Every structure is written in structure tokens, then in C-alpha cells.
Amino acid sequence: MNAEQLENMGKMYESMGLSRELLDYSKKIADSLKPRFDAIDEIAEYNQMKVIAAMQKNRVSAEHLYGTTGYGYNDAGRETLEAVYADIFHTEDALVRPQITCGTHALNVALAANLRPGDELMSPVGKPYDTMDEIIGIRPSKGSLAEYGITYAQADLKPDGSFDYDAIKAAINERTKLVTIQRSKGYAQRPTLSVERIGELIAFIKSVKPDVICMVDNCYGEFVQTIEPSDVGADLIVGSLIKNPGGGLAPCGGYIAGKKEYVEQAAYRLTSPGLGKEVGATLGVNQSFFQGLFMAPVVTAGALKGAIFAANLYERLGFKVIPNGSEPRFDIIQAIELGSAEGLIAFCKGIQAAAPVDSYVTPEPWDMPGYDSEVIMAAGAFVQGSSIELSADGPLREPYSVFFQGGLTWYHAKLGIMMSLQKMIDAGVVTLR
Ligand SMILES: *Cc1c(COP(=O)(O)O)cnc(C)c1O
């Protein structure tokens, strides 16, 4: 851009309340990240080729973009989409459905479908994501696996984040049927696992018990690397379409991909014994599922750049950021310890103020069911609850950490993060040094 255009862009930012000082500081940070962003773009290019190749191989055509109604028999679009997912993930089969309501549901279907009374489920990476507590029955819950006589065992990671192989071996017994491995740290205080590390873990588990089913909760990890857990031995991978693989366009849905027999079990559980994959109308979602998947590598790259930008922006101001500004990334989540309620509230206000939808709304802390302190959330999304779109939340308690993720474009993520810092400056909780 020429000097005049750059000046006009600066004015647009200023009209949103961003100071020159903050814009200059942000530019310095963003410029310093260019080599890293180039590497992210290369991964996006690689994954974009994977997606296009899979679509071409399966001869995606205009008719596949239309859906079915009623029973949804012979839905060519749905069947082709599932074949495309299977090709991208290098799995035998995949179930990709709008009837899978969210990531938690996808995980529940995969687990409940492949476990039987008397079997044991095992996590070798510590306690799984919060919503899994009630699926498993860690917190007593109606319809949990525990109610069906399926037990649960766990091996925690070592304090340094490494696998506790002795504990894992000790936790595997003749009843261990399925091992669940969570790729992303989610909102826990442990490192996110690289696909390579997941591969090492699966190899070890299979050496102890070759016939155990290894399932990976792939939420927030898709397309962050060039390989997926299914490339390193996972028998099943599971995720949500309102995160990475939906590319921001899928309005709902989830996927389960892996070995044919396990995916088939999941289909019979999702619909009904006897029906399996044969039913499930797609109504009007096929186009957004295909197009979202097509966009997903680039969208994920944008979210990743936003997370890295934020880590560096805040780290240099003295905040603790997890992951830190320079370590490699294996998911799109960023945590920042803001240290005060005012800081956390101001941060979320900034994210909200940058949104394309509901930007005029002011987020307020509230008593959310299931939490022991107030929670504040910011989201101005096209798809409700979508966390591949820029969103932030955090509980109002020490150390006042905000967790944020997403951004359908890098430029939007950047704006949101700059706004978050500006709101904190305006609230007097931080100054630029
Ligand atoms: C988001 C998430 C889930 C649950 O997904 P929902 O769509 O919120 O139900 C499970 N595991 C991990 C690691 C996640 O990030």
C-alpha cells in the first residue's frame, strides 16, 4: 500500500478507538513474527492441497451440495463428504453429520458405541476435558458410561508434561478396551500434544495391548500440523465442526473418523441398530460442510497467527502467556494470565467490540451453571457458540486467566487482540512501555 492508503488504514483503526502508540507497538510485534507466519502459511498450503485433492478424487459435484429431507436415504452429498473426510484423515471411513450436535456429543457417541458393559476406558494423559466428566461418570450423571457398567482408569502426565509410561502400563488390564487421548490441552494446565508425541504414545500402548482401540479427541487440533493423529496410529479421531474443520461455515455438526468397524459402531449408536449410516437427512448443510472444509486450512492458520500474535503482544508487557510467545503450537488456544478482574473484563470487552456481529454488546460476568465463580464471555459470531470464530472467556478468580481462540481471518483476530489491549489500557490496568 502507498503512504496514503496506510494512513487511511491507521485512521480506520483510530476510529475504532485504537491509539497510534498501540498501533505502532502492534506493528512491531506483527513484523517480528513474519518468518513464523510464513511457516504457518506453508502448512496451510499443504493442507489446502490435501483438501482439494480429496475433493477432486471423490468427484465432488454440484449435486452433492444439495441435501435430502425425511429419512435421508441415498444422500450422495453426505456420502461423498464422508469419503472426502476419510481421505484427508487417511482413515477407512468417517461419519460427518449435522445430527452430531457438538464435540461432546461426538465423543460420547464414539465411546458409547465402542464400549460394552464390563469394559474399561482409560486416559493416559490425565483428566480429560470437563464435559467428559459426565460422559464417563467421574461426576455421577444420567446415562453415563458408569451407569452401563463401564469403568474408567487414568494415568496422569508427569509434572514436566511427559508420559508416565509405568503408570500407563499399570493402568492397562484385560478389561481395557479403549484409550482416549486428548490432543489439545483444552482449558487445562498441561502442554498440548503434538501429533508426533501422540504417535509415540499410541505405539507404546499398542506394544502393551495390541487390540486396544486408540481414540483421539482432535478438537482444536485439525490442520494445525500437516499430519493428523490418524496418520500415526489412532484408530478413531473425533471432533466438532464448529471448530477447525468446519472452517467457520458449518452451522453445526461433528465428525468421527477411523477404522471402518469402529465408525460403523458409532453410526449404529448415532442413529439406530439396523440403520447406521444409511439415514440422516442433511437438509441444507452439505454446501456449508464442503465449503467450510475447503476453507478450514486457511481459517485455522489465521486463528493460529492470532494466538501467536497475542502471546507476543502480552508477553512483552510482562504477562504470563500459555503457550509462550516462541514455543511451537499444536492447537489454536491461547491463555493469558491477566492478574485482575478489571483486566479480564476489559480484555473481553475488547474482543466483543471487534466482532462483526453484536459488536455493540457489552459482556458482563455472570453465574454460569456448573462453575464455582462468575464467568465472562465474549463472542460476536455468525454461528452461535462457534469457537473457530474469535471468542474469549475466563472465570473471575485468580489468576484471572483469559482463554481465547479463533478468528476466521488473521486480520480480524489481530483487530480483536489489539482492541483487548486498548480496553485494558483505557481501564488503567496496563501501560505500554
Ligand atoms: C471443545 C472441546 C470439546 C467439546 O466440544 P463441544 O463442542 O464444546 O461439546 C472436547 N474436547 C476438547 C479438547 C475441546 O476443545
PDB file of C-alpha atoms in Angstrom, residues 118-366:
ATOM      1  CA  GLY A 118     -17.600 -54.723  31.753  1.00  0.00           C
ATOM      2  CA  ASP A 119     -15.136 -52.867  29.535  1.00  0.00           C
ATOM      3  CA  GLU A 120     -12.763 -50.252  30.875  1.00  0.00           C
ATOM      4  CA  LEU A 121     -11.950 -46.866  29.344  1.00  0.00           C
ATOM      5  CA  MET A 122      -8.514 -45.400  30.026  1.00  0.00           C
ATOM      6  CA  SER A 123      -6.980 -41.939  29.683  1.00  0.00           C
ATOM      7  CA  PRO A 124      -3.151 -41.932  29.610  1.00  0.00           C
ATOM      8  CA  VAL A 125      -2.926 -38.110  29.555  1.00  0.00           C
ATOM      9  CA  GLY A 126      -4.685 -37.146  32.775  1.00  0.00           C
ATOM     10  CA  LYS A 127      -8.212 -35.968  33.308  1.00  0.00           C
ATOM     11  CA  PRO A 128      -9.981 -35.260  30.031  1.00  0.00           C
ATOM     12  CA  TYR A 129     -11.976 -32.192  29.021  1.00  0.00           C
ATOM     13  CA  ASP A 130     -14.587 -31.072  31.559  1.00  0.00           C
ATOM     14  CA  THR A 131     -17.626 -32.195  29.598  1.00  0.00           C
ATOM     15  CA  MET A 132     -16.210 -35.738  29.540  1.00  0.00           C
ATOM     16  CA  ASP A 133     -16.700 -35.989  33.323  1.00  0.00           C
ATOM     17  CA  GLU A 134     -20.389 -36.638  32.943  1.00  0.00           C
ATOM     18  CA  ILE A 135     -19.987 -38.891  29.898  1.00  0.00           C
ATOM     19  CA  ILE A 136     -17.634 -41.109  31.841  1.00  0.00           C
ATOM     20  CA  GLY A 137     -19.452 -40.697  35.155  1.00  0.00           C
ATOM     21  CA  ILE A 138     -16.492 -39.099  37.008  1.00  0.00           C
ATOM     22  CA  ARG A 139     -19.290 -36.802  38.144  1.00  0.00           C
ATOM     23  CA  PRO A 140     -22.379 -39.014  38.545  1.00  0.00           C
ATOM     24  CA  SER A 141     -24.694 -38.307  35.644  1.00  0.00           C
ATOM     25  CA  LYS A 142     -27.770 -39.760  33.972  1.00  0.00           C
ATOM     26  CA  GLY A 143     -26.827 -42.024  31.083  1.00  0.00           C
ATOM     27  CA  SER A 144     -23.090 -42.018  31.844  1.00  0.00           C
ATOM     28  CA  LEU A 145     -20.826 -44.895  30.855  1.00  0.00           C
ATOM     29  CA  ALA A 146     -20.582 -45.730  34.566  1.00  0.00           C
ATOM     30  CA  GLU A 147     -24.336 -46.409  34.643  1.00  0.00           C
ATOM     31  CA  TYR A 148     -23.767 -49.058  31.958  1.00  0.00           C
ATOM     32  CA  GLY A 149     -21.068 -50.769  33.966  1.00  0.00           C
ATOM     33  CA  ILE A 150     -18.159 -49.308  32.014  1.00  0.00           C
ATOM     34  CA  THR A 151     -15.315 -48.366  34.329  1.00  0.00           C
ATOM     35  CA  TYR A 152     -12.633 -45.725  33.942  1.00  0.00           C
ATOM     36  CA  ALA A 153      -8.930 -45.592  34.713  1.00  0.00           C
ATOM     37  CA  GLN A 154      -6.453 -42.765  34.315  1.00  0.00           C
ATOM     38  CA  ALA A 155      -2.710 -42.220  34.227  1.00  0.00           C
ATOM     39  CA  ASP A 156      -1.635 -38.639  34.822  1.00  0.00           C
ATOM     40  CA  LEU A 157       1.120 -36.886  32.941  1.00  0.00           C
ATOM     41  CA  LYS A 158       4.310 -36.344  34.901  1.00  0.00           C
ATOM     42  CA  PRO A 159       4.786 -32.845  36.374  1.00  0.00           C
ATOM     43  CA  ASP A 160       7.031 -31.934  33.426  1.00  0.00           C
ATOM     44  CA  GLY A 161       4.283 -32.908  30.954  1.00  0.00           C
ATOM     45  CA  SER A 162       5.889 -36.163  29.831  1.00  0.00           C
ATOM     46  CA  PHE A 163       4.067 -39.507  29.629  1.00  0.00           C
ATOM     47  CA  ASP A 164       4.197 -41.678  32.736  1.00  0.00           C
ATOM     48  CA  TYR A 165       4.835 -44.962  30.924  1.00  0.00           C
ATOM     49  CA  ASP A 166       4.967 -47.033  34.110  1.00  0.00           C
ATOM     50  CA  ALA A 167       1.618 -45.698  35.283  1.00  0.00           C
ATOM     51  CA  ILE A 168       0.118 -46.188  31.818  1.00  0.00           C
ATOM     52  CA  LYS A 169       1.301 -49.790  31.675  1.00  0.00           C
ATOM     53  CA  ALA A 170      -0.060 -50.411  35.170  1.00  0.00           C
ATOM     54  CA  ALA A 171      -3.436 -48.921  34.217  1.00  0.00           C
ATOM     55  CA  ILE A 172      -3.914 -51.233  31.237  1.00  0.00           C
ATOM     56  CA  ASN A 173      -5.579 -54.540  32.080  1.00  0.00           C
ATOM     57  CA  GLU A 174      -7.548 -57.315  30.402  1.00  0.00           C
ATOM     58  CA  ARG A 175     -10.699 -55.166  30.509  1.00  0.00           C
ATOM     59  CA  THR A 176      -9.106 -52.095  28.900  1.00  0.00           C
ATOM     60  CA  LYS A 177     -10.969 -51.760  25.618  1.00  0.00           C
ATOM     61  CA  LEU A 178     -10.440 -48.168  24.580  1.00  0.00           C
ATOM     62  CA  VAL A 179      -7.869 -45.495  25.318  1.00  0.00           C
ATOM     63  CA  THR A 180      -8.878 -41.840  24.935  1.00  0.00           C
ATOM     64  CA  ILE A 181      -6.138 -39.320  24.178  1.00  0.00           C
ATOM     65  CA  GLN A 182      -6.874 -35.603  24.184  1.00  0.00           C
ATOM     66  CA  ARG A 183      -4.697 -33.725  21.711  1.00  0.00           C
ATOM     67  CA  SER A 184      -5.424 -30.188  22.892  1.00  0.00           C
ATOM     68  CA  LYS A 185      -4.882 -29.178  26.468  1.00  0.00           C
ATOM     69  CA  GLY A 186      -8.320 -27.556  26.285  1.00  0.00           C
ATOM     70  CA  TYR A 187      -8.544 -25.361  29.365  1.00  0.00           C
ATOM     71  CA  ALA A 188      -6.200 -27.466  31.493  1.00  0.00           C
ATOM     72  CA  GLN A 189      -2.669 -26.622  32.605  1.00  0.00           C
ATOM     73  CA  ARG A 190      -0.741 -29.143  30.568  1.00  0.00           C
ATOM     74  CA  PRO A 191       1.009 -29.000  27.237  1.00  0.00           C
ATOM     75  CA  THR A 192      -0.963 -29.714  24.074  1.00  0.00           C
ATOM     76  CA  LEU A 193       0.304 -32.878  22.420  1.00  0.00           C
ATOM     77  CA  SER A 194       1.964 -32.767  19.022  1.00  0.00           C
ATOM     78  CA  VAL A 195       0.815 -35.433  16.590  1.00  0.00           C
ATOM     79  CA  GLU A 196       4.307 -36.933  16.807  1.00  0.00           C
ATOM     80  CA  ARG A 197       4.004 -37.345  20.580  1.00  0.00           C
ATOM     81  CA  ILE A 198       0.559 -38.895  20.170  1.00  0.00           C
ATOM     82  CA  GLY A 199       2.181 -41.380  17.777  1.00  0.00           C
ATOM     83  CA  GLU A 200       4.790 -42.345  20.381  1.00  0.00           C
ATOM     84  CA  LEU A 201       2.076 -42.797  22.996  1.00  0.00           C
ATOM     85  CA  ILE A 202      -0.071 -44.971  20.729  1.00  0.00           C
ATOM     86  CA  ALA A 203       2.934 -47.121  19.775  1.00  0.00           C
ATOM     87  CA  PHE A 204       3.639 -47.720  23.451  1.00  0.00           C
ATOM     88  CA  ILE A 205       0.024 -48.541  24.283  1.00  0.00           C
ATOM     89  CA  LYS A 206      -0.221 -50.963  21.346  1.00  0.00           C
ATOM     90  CA  SER A 207       3.004 -52.632  22.488  1.00  0.00           C
ATOM     91  CA  VAL A 208       1.352 -53.299  25.840  1.00  0.00           C
ATOM     92  CA  LYS A 209      -2.018 -54.308  24.410  1.00  0.00           C
ATOM     93  CA  PRO A 210      -2.218 -54.549  20.607  1.00  0.00           C
ATOM     94  CA  ASP A 211      -6.019 -54.822  20.305  1.00  0.00           C
ATOM     95  CA  VAL A 212      -6.898 -51.753  22.376  1.00  0.00           C
ATOM     96  CA  ILE A 213      -8.793 -49.061  20.454  1.00  0.00           C
ATOM     97  CA  CYS A 214      -6.874 -45.771  20.484  1.00  0.00           C
ATOM     98  CA  MET A 215      -9.192 -42.781  20.135  1.00  0.00           C
ATOM     99  CA  VAL A 216      -8.019 -39.171  19.915  1.00  0.00           C
ATOM    100  CA  ASP A 217     -10.129 -36.148  20.878  1.00  0.00           C
ATOM    101  CA  ASN A 218      -8.933 -33.998  17.992  1.00  0.00           C
ATOM    102  CA  CYS A 219     -10.808 -30.807  18.962  1.00  0.00           C
ATOM    103  CA  TYR A 220      -8.916 -27.591  18.111  1.00  0.00           C
ATOM    104  CA  GLY A 221      -6.051 -29.547  16.531  1.00  0.00           C
ATOM    105  CA  GLU A 222      -7.206 -30.197  12.968  1.00  0.00           C
ATOM    106  CA  PHE A 223      -4.967 -28.686  10.254  1.00  0.00           C
ATOM    107  CA  VAL A 224      -2.533 -27.169  12.739  1.00  0.00           C
ATOM    108  CA  GLN A 225       0.092 -29.640  11.514  1.00  0.00           C
ATOM    109  CA  THR A 226       0.494 -31.456   8.190  1.00  0.00           C
ATOM    110  CA  ILE A 227      -0.367 -34.802   9.775  1.00  0.00           C
ATOM    111  CA  GLU A 228      -3.270 -35.850  11.971  1.00  0.00           C
ATOM    112  CA  PRO A 229      -3.408 -38.450  14.780  1.00  0.00           C
ATOM    113  CA  SER A 230      -4.905 -40.938  12.305  1.00  0.00           C
ATOM    114  CA  ASP A 231      -1.565 -40.776  10.436  1.00  0.00           C
ATOM    115  CA  VAL A 232       0.295 -42.064  13.495  1.00  0.00           C
ATOM    116  CA  GLY A 233      -1.846 -44.995  14.551  1.00  0.00           C
ATOM    117  CA  ALA A 234      -5.071 -43.570  16.031  1.00  0.00           C
ATOM    118  CA  ASP A 235      -7.983 -45.921  15.368  1.00  0.00           C
ATOM    119  CA  LEU A 236     -10.544 -43.166  15.815  1.00  0.00           C
ATOM    120  CA  ILE A 237     -10.384 -39.371  15.729  1.00  0.00           C
ATOM    121  CA  VAL A 238     -13.249 -37.200  16.878  1.00  0.00           C
ATOM    122  CA  GLY A 239     -14.054 -33.503  16.613  1.00  0.00           C
ATOM    123  CA  SER A 240     -16.512 -30.646  16.258  1.00  0.00           C
ATOM    124  CA  LEU A 241     -17.484 -28.828  13.072  1.00  0.00           C
ATOM    125  CA  ILE A 242     -17.916 -25.501  14.862  1.00  0.00           C
ATOM    126  CA  LYS A 243     -14.182 -25.634  15.492  1.00  0.00           C
ATOM    127  CA  ASN A 244     -11.351 -26.008  12.940  1.00  0.00           C
ATOM    128  CA  PRO A 245     -12.693 -28.420  10.278  1.00  0.00           C
ATOM    129  CA  GLY A 246     -15.972 -26.537   9.789  1.00  0.00           C
ATOM    130  CA  GLY A 247     -13.961 -23.543   8.610  1.00  0.00           C
ATOM    131  CA  GLY A 248     -16.443 -21.169  10.272  1.00  0.00           C
ATOM    132  CA  LEU A 249     -19.109 -22.021   7.704  1.00  0.00           C
ATOM    133  CA  ALA A 250     -20.543 -25.266   9.124  1.00  0.00           C
ATOM    134  CA  PRO A 251     -23.531 -24.180  11.253  1.00  0.00           C
ATOM    135  CA  CYS A 252     -23.362 -27.276  13.490  1.00  0.00           C
ATOM    136  CA  GLY A 253     -22.092 -30.864  13.416  1.00  0.00           C
ATOM    137  CA  GLY A 254     -19.308 -33.204  14.356  1.00  0.00           C
ATOM    138  CA  TYR A 255     -17.193 -35.985  12.890  1.00  0.00           C
ATOM    139  CA  ILE A 256     -15.888 -39.416  13.847  1.00  0.00           C
ATOM    140  CA  ALA A 257     -13.260 -40.898  11.507  1.00  0.00           C
ATOM    141  CA  GLY A 258     -11.224 -44.063  11.710  1.00  0.00           C
ATOM    142  CA  LYS A 259     -11.290 -47.822  11.247  1.00  0.00           C
ATOM    143  CA  LYS A 260     -14.396 -48.988   9.448  1.00  0.00           C
ATOM    144  CA  GLU A 261     -15.686 -51.253  12.221  1.00  0.00           C
ATOM    145  CA  TYR A 262     -15.443 -48.540  14.882  1.00  0.00           C
ATOM    146  CA  VAL A 263     -17.043 -45.872  12.692  1.00  0.00           C
ATOM    147  CA  GLU A 264     -19.807 -48.326  11.848  1.00  0.00           C
ATOM    148  CA  GLN A 265     -20.449 -48.928  15.545  1.00  0.00           C
ATOM    149  CA  ALA A 266     -20.667 -45.167  16.011  1.00  0.00           C
ATOM    150  CA  ALA A 267     -23.203 -44.876  13.178  1.00  0.00           C
ATOM    151  CA  TYR A 268     -25.429 -47.541  14.756  1.00  0.00           C
ATOM    152  CA  ARG A 269     -25.235 -45.696  18.032  1.00  0.00           C
ATOM    153  CA  LEU A 270     -25.891 -42.263  16.494  1.00  0.00           C
ATOM    154  CA  THR A 271     -28.958 -43.360  14.530  1.00  0.00           C
ATOM    155  CA  SER A 272     -30.160 -46.864  15.399  1.00  0.00           C
ATOM    156  CA  PRO A 273     -29.164 -50.506  15.265  1.00  0.00           C
ATOM    157  CA  GLY A 274     -30.169 -51.659  11.796  1.00  0.00           C
ATOM    158  CA  LEU A 275     -29.996 -48.173  10.293  1.00  0.00           C
ATOM    159  CA  GLY A 276     -26.444 -46.915  10.846  1.00  0.00           C
ATOM    160  CA  LYS A 277     -25.047 -44.647   8.162  1.00  0.00           C
ATOM    161  CA  GLU A 278     -27.993 -45.150   5.810  1.00  0.00           C
ATOM    162  CA  VAL A 279     -30.206 -42.479   7.371  1.00  0.00           C
ATOM    163  CA  GLY A 280     -29.772 -38.868   8.445  1.00  0.00           C
ATOM    164  CA  ALA A 281     -31.130 -36.084   6.258  1.00  0.00           C
ATOM    165  CA  THR A 282     -28.639 -33.311   5.609  1.00  0.00           C
ATOM    166  CA  LEU A 283     -31.348 -30.717   4.892  1.00  0.00           C
ATOM    167  CA  GLY A 284     -29.367 -27.752   3.639  1.00  0.00           C
ATOM    168  CA  VAL A 285     -25.973 -28.179   5.285  1.00  0.00           C
ATOM    169  CA  ASN A 286     -23.959 -30.061   2.656  1.00  0.00           C
ATOM    170  CA  GLN A 287     -22.734 -26.943   0.919  1.00  0.00           C
ATOM    171  CA  SER A 288     -21.501 -25.318   4.120  1.00  0.00           C
ATOM    172  CA  PHE A 289     -19.859 -28.564   5.261  1.00  0.00           C
ATOM    173  CA  PHE A 290     -17.968 -28.869   1.974  1.00  0.00           C
ATOM    174  CA  GLN A 291     -17.144 -25.199   1.682  1.00  0.00           C
ATOM    175  CA  GLY A 292     -16.169 -24.929   5.350  1.00  0.00           C
ATOM    176  CA  LEU A 293     -13.825 -27.886   4.983  1.00  0.00           C
ATOM    177  CA  PHE A 294     -12.363 -26.227   1.897  1.00  0.00           C
ATOM    178  CA  MET A 295     -11.700 -23.052   3.904  1.00  0.00           C
ATOM    179  CA  ALA A 296     -10.547 -24.827   7.078  1.00  0.00           C
ATOM    180  CA  PRO A 297      -6.759 -24.925   6.456  1.00  0.00           C
ATOM    181  CA  VAL A 298      -6.587 -21.162   5.880  1.00  0.00           C
ATOM    182  CA  VAL A 299      -9.041 -20.350   8.683  1.00  0.00           C
ATOM    183  CA  THR A 300      -7.032 -22.473  11.112  1.00  0.00           C
ATOM    184  CA  ALA A 301      -3.848 -20.692  10.016  1.00  0.00           C
ATOM    185  CA  GLY A 302      -5.472 -17.312  10.733  1.00  0.00           C
ATOM    186  CA  ALA A 303      -6.537 -18.411  14.210  1.00  0.00           C
ATOM    187  CA  LEU A 304      -3.031 -19.712  14.857  1.00  0.00           C
ATOM    188  CA  LYS A 305      -1.443 -16.414  13.814  1.00  0.00           C
ATOM    189  CA  GLY A 306      -3.824 -14.573  16.137  1.00  0.00           C
ATOM    190  CA  ALA A 307      -2.867 -16.777  19.075  1.00  0.00           C
ATOM    191  CA  ILE A 308       0.858 -16.265  18.439  1.00  0.00           C
ATOM    192  CA  PHE A 309       0.416 -12.516  17.954  1.00  0.00           C
ATOM    193  CA  ALA A 310      -1.460 -12.251  21.256  1.00  0.00           C
ATOM    194  CA  ALA A 311       1.136 -14.311  23.108  1.00  0.00           C
ATOM    195  CA  ASN A 312       3.913 -11.994  21.938  1.00  0.00           C
ATOM    196  CA  LEU A 313       1.935  -8.793  22.406  1.00  0.00           C
ATOM    197  CA  TYR A 314       1.111  -9.621  26.027  1.00  0.00           C
ATOM    198  CA  GLU A 315       4.310 -11.462  26.935  1.00  0.00           C
ATOM    199  CA  ARG A 316       6.349  -8.358  26.167  1.00  0.00           C
ATOM    200  CA  LEU A 317       4.150  -6.388  28.580  1.00  0.00           C
ATOM    201  CA  GLY A 318       5.047  -8.798  31.368  1.00  0.00           C
ATOM    202  CA  PHE A 319       2.022 -11.109  31.365  1.00  0.00           C
ATOM    203  CA  LYS A 320       2.332 -14.877  31.673  1.00  0.00           C
ATOM    204  CA  VAL A 321       1.096 -16.423  28.443  1.00  0.00           C
ATOM    205  CA  ILE A 322       0.478 -20.121  27.794  1.00  0.00           C
ATOM    206  CA  PRO A 323       1.818 -21.231  25.378  1.00  0.00           C
ATOM    207  CA  ASN A 324       4.596 -18.651  25.441  1.00  0.00           C
ATOM    208  CA  GLY A 325       5.495 -16.391  22.557  1.00  0.00           C
ATOM    209  CA  SER A 326       8.074 -18.624  20.944  1.00  0.00           C
ATOM    210  CA  GLU A 327       7.152 -22.274  21.577  1.00  0.00           C
ATOM    211  CA  PRO A 328       5.698 -24.439  18.804  1.00  0.00           C
ATOM    212  CA  ARG A 329       1.918 -24.687  18.527  1.00  0.00           C
ATOM    213  CA  PHE A 330      -0.275 -27.759  18.301  1.00  0.00           C
ATOM    214  CA  ASP A 331      -3.707 -26.200  18.805  1.00  0.00           C
ATOM    215  CA  ILE A 332      -5.310 -22.767  18.467  1.00  0.00           C
ATOM    216  CA  ILE A 333      -5.974 -21.980  22.151  1.00  0.00           C
ATOM    217  CA  GLN A 334      -4.175 -19.142  23.921  1.00  0.00           C
ATOM    218  CA  ALA A 335      -4.288 -18.442  27.646  1.00  0.00           C
ATOM    219  CA  ILE A 336      -3.141 -15.156  29.207  1.00  0.00           C
ATOM    220  CA  GLU A 337      -2.955 -14.558  32.947  1.00  0.00           C
ATOM    221  CA  LEU A 338      -4.335 -11.048  33.295  1.00  0.00           C
ATOM    222  CA  GLY A 339      -3.971 -10.867  37.064  1.00  0.00           C
ATOM    223  CA  SER A 340      -7.083  -8.820  37.858  1.00  0.00           C
ATOM    224  CA  ALA A 341     -10.839  -8.896  37.389  1.00  0.00           C
ATOM    225  CA  GLU A 342     -10.704  -5.443  35.765  1.00  0.00           C
ATOM    226  CA  GLY A 343      -8.136  -6.696  33.288  1.00  0.00           C
ATOM    227  CA  LEU A 344     -10.160  -9.795  32.394  1.00  0.00           C
ATOM    228  CA  ILE A 345     -13.363  -7.797  31.916  1.00  0.00           C
ATOM    229  CA  ALA A 346     -11.612  -5.143  29.819  1.00  0.00           C
ATOM    230  CA  PHE A 347      -9.973  -7.821  27.656  1.00  0.00           C
ATOM    231  CA  CYS A 348     -13.317  -9.479  26.902  1.00  0.00           C
ATOM    232  CA  LYS A 349     -14.901  -6.107  26.141  1.00  0.00           C
ATOM    233  CA  GLY A 350     -12.191  -5.523  23.549  1.00  0.00           C
ATOM    234  CA  ILE A 351     -12.778  -8.875  21.844  1.00  0.00           C
ATOM    235  CA  GLN A 352     -16.513  -8.157  21.753  1.00  0.00           C
ATOM    236  CA  ALA A 353     -16.018  -4.639  20.405  1.00  0.00           C
ATOM    237  CA  ALA A 354     -14.039  -6.038  17.458  1.00  0.00           C
ATOM    238  CA  ALA A 355     -16.705  -8.544  16.426  1.00  0.00           C
ATOM    239  CA  PRO A 356     -18.551  -8.409  13.106  1.00  0.00           C
ATOM    240  CA  VAL A 357     -21.782  -9.409  14.908  1.00  0.00           C
ATOM    241  CA  ASP A 358     -23.048  -7.958  18.218  1.00  0.00           C
ATOM    242  CA  SER A 359     -20.094  -5.561  18.498  1.00  0.00           C
ATOM    243  CA  TYR A 360     -22.223  -3.056  20.426  1.00  0.00           C
ATOM    244  CA  VAL A 361     -22.976  -5.547  23.207  1.00  0.00           C
ATOM    245  CA  THR A 362     -21.077  -5.262  26.499  1.00  0.00           C
ATOM    246  CA  PRO A 363     -20.154  -8.619  28.027  1.00  0.00           C
ATOM    247  CA  GLU A 364     -20.762  -8.900  31.772  1.00  0.00           C
ATOM    248  CA  PRO A 365     -19.659 -11.556  34.278  1.00  0.00           C
ATOM    249  CA  TRP A 366     -22.439 -13.980  35.266  1.00  0.00           C
TER     250      TRP A 366
END
